[in-house]
Short mmCIF file of C-alpha atoms in Angstrom, two decimals:
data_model
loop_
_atom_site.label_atom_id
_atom_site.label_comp_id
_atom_site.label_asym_id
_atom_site.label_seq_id
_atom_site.Cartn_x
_atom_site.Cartn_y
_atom_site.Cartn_z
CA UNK O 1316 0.00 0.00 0.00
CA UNK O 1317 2.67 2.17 0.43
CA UNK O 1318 5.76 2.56 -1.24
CA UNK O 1319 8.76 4.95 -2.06
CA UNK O 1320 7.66 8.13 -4.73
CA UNK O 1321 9.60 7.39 -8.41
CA UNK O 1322 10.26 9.97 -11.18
CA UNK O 1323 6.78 8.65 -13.04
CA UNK O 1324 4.91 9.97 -9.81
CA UNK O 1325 5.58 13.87 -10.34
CA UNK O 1326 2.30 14.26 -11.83
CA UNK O 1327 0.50 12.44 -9.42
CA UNK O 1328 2.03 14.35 -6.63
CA UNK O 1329 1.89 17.29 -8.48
CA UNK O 1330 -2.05 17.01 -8.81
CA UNK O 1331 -2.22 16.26 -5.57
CA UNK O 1332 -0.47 19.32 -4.20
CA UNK O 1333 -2.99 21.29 -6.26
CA UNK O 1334 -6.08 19.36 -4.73
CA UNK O 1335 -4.45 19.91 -1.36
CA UNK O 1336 -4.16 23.70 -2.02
CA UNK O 1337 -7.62 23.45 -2.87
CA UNK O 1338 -9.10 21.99 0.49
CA UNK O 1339 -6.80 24.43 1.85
CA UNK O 1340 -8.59 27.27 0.25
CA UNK O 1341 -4.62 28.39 -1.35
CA UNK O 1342 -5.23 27.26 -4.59
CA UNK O 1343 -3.53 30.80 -5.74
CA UNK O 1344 -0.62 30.35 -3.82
CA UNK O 1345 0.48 26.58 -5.13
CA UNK O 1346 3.03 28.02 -7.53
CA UNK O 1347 5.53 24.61 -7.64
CA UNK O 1348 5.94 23.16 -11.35
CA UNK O 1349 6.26 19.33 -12.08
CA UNK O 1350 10.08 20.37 -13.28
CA UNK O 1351 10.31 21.76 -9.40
CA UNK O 1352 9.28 18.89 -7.85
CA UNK O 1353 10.71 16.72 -10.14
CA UNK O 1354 14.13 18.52 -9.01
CA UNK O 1355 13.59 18.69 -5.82
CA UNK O 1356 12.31 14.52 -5.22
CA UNK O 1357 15.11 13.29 -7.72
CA UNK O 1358 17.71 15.95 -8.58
CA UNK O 1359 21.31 15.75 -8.16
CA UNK O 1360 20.92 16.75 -4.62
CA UNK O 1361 17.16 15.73 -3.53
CA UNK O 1362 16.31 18.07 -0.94
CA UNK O 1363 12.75 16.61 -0.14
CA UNK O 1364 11.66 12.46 -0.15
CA UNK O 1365 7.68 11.01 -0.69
CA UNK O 1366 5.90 8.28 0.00
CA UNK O 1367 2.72 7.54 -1.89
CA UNK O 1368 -0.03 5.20 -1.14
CA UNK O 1369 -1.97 3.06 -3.34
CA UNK O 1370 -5.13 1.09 -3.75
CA UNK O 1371 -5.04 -2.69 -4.44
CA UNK O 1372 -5.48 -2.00 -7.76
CA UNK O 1373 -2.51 0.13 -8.11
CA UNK O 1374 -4.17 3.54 -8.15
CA UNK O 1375 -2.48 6.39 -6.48
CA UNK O 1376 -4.73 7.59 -3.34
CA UNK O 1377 -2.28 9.73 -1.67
CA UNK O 1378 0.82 10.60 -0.50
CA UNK O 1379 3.82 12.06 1.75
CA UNK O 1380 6.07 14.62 1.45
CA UNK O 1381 8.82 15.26 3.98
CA UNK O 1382 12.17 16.77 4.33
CA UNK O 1383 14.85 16.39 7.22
CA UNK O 1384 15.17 19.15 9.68
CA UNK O 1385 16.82 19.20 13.40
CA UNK O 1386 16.79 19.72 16.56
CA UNK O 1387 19.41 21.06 18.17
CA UNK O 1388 18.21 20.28 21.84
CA UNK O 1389 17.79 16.39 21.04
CA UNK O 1390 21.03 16.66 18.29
CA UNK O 1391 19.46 14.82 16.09
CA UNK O 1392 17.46 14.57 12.98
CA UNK O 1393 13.68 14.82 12.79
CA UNK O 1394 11.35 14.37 9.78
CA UNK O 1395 9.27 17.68 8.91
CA UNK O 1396 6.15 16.47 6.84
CA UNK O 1397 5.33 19.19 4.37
CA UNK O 1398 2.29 17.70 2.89
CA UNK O 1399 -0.19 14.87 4.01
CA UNK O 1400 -3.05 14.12 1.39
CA UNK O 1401 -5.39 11.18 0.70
CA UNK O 1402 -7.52 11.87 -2.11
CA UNK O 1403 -11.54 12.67 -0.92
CA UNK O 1404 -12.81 9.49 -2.59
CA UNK O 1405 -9.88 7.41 -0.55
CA UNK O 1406 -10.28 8.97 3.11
CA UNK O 1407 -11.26 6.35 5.84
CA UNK O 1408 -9.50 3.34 3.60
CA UNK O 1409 -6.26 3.41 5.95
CA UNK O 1410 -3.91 5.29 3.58
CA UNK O 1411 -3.40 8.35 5.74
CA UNK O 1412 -2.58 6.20 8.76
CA UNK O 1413 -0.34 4.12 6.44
CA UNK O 1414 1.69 6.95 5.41
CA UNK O 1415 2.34 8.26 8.60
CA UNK O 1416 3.13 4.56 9.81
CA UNK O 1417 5.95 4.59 7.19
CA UNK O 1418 7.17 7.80 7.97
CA UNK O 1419 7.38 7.35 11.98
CA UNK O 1420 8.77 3.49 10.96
CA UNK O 1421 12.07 6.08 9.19
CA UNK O 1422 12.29 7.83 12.19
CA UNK O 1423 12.27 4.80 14.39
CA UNK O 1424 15.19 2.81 11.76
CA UNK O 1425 17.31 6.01 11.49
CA UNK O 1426 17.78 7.00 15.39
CA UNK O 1427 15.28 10.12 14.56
CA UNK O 1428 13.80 11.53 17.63
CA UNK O 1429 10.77 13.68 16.21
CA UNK O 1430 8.28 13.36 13.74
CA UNK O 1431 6.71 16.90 12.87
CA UNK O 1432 4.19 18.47 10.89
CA UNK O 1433 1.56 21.64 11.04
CA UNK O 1434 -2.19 21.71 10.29
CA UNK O 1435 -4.46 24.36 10.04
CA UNK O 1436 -6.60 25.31 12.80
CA UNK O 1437 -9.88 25.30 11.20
CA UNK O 1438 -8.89 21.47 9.89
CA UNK O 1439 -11.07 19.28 12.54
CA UNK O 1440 -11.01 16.33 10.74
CA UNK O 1441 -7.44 16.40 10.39
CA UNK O 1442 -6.93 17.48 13.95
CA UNK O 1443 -9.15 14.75 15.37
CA UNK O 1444 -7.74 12.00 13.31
CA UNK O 1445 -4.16 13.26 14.03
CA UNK O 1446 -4.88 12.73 18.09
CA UNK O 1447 -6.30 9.90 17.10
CA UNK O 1448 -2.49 8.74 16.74
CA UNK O 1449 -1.13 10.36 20.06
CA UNK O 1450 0.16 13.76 17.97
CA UNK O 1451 0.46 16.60 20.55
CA UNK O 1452 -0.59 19.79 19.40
CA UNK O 1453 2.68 22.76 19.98
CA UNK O 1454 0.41 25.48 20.51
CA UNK O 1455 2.81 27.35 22.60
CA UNK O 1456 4.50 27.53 19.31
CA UNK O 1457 3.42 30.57 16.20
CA UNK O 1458 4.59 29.74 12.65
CA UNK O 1459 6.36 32.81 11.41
CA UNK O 1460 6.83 33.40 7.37
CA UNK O 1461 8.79 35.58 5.03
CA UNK O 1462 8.40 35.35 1.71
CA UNK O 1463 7.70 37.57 -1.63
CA UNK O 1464 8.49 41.04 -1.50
CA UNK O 1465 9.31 40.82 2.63
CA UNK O 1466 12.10 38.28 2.13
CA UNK O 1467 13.53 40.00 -1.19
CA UNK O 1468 13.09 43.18 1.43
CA UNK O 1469 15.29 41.79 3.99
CA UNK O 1470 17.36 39.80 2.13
CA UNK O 1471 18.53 42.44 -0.22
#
């Protein structure tokens, strides 16, 4: 059901990320190419990994995208899950609780000590089936951004 993310899945993902930006009411702001992610899952230097999830019959239903980050109070490596998505017509099937499986399985195999992701806070069922698992909220934590003409700004 799930399985490492090849070349030949770019579009898949790629769709996906849109349909994810959708839900997410962003649909404007999902700017990444299939030549992006393309580079960035299989490049000379991959800076991201996925995971997708399948049906029995082969059909992509969703999938995983993460990068490394870390933490320097454990010293060690944690996995940062960018995107989570299981197609509509796939929720409730397993495959969201499959990918995650895989992911924490990594972390577990390679010594890593977290396993981290955000959601937004209007998301319920997302929330509720992410406690489900044992996920703590951070909510003594605020995401802070730059980007566009602020990080051009400050980084000019």
């Amino acid at each position: 059901m799930i399985r490492t993310a090849t070349p030949a899945d770019v579009p898949a993902i790629h769709a996906m990320v849109r349909e994810l930006a959708e839900y997410e009411r962003a649909l404007d702001e999902a700017r990444a190419t299939e030549e992006q992610l393309h580079e960035a899952l299989f490049g000379e230097r991959p800076a991201a990994f996925a995971h997708i999830a399948e049906t029995d019959d082969g059909e992509v239903a969703g999938f995983a995208l993460w990068f490394l980050n870390f933490s320097t109070w454990r010293g060690v490596h944690g996995i940062y899950l960018e995107d989570l998505y299981v197609r509509p017509e796939r929720r409730g099937g397993g495959h969201g609780k499959a990918l995650l499986t895989e992911l924490a399985r990594i972390c577990v195999e390679r010594g890593y000590e977290r396993l981290e992701w955000s959601v937004l806070d209007w998301n319920t069922p997302s929330i509720d089936f992410y406690r489900s698992l044992g996920a703590l909220p951070q909510d003594e934590w605020t995401v802070y951004r730059l980007t566009d003409e602020a990080l051009t700004k400050l980084g000019s």
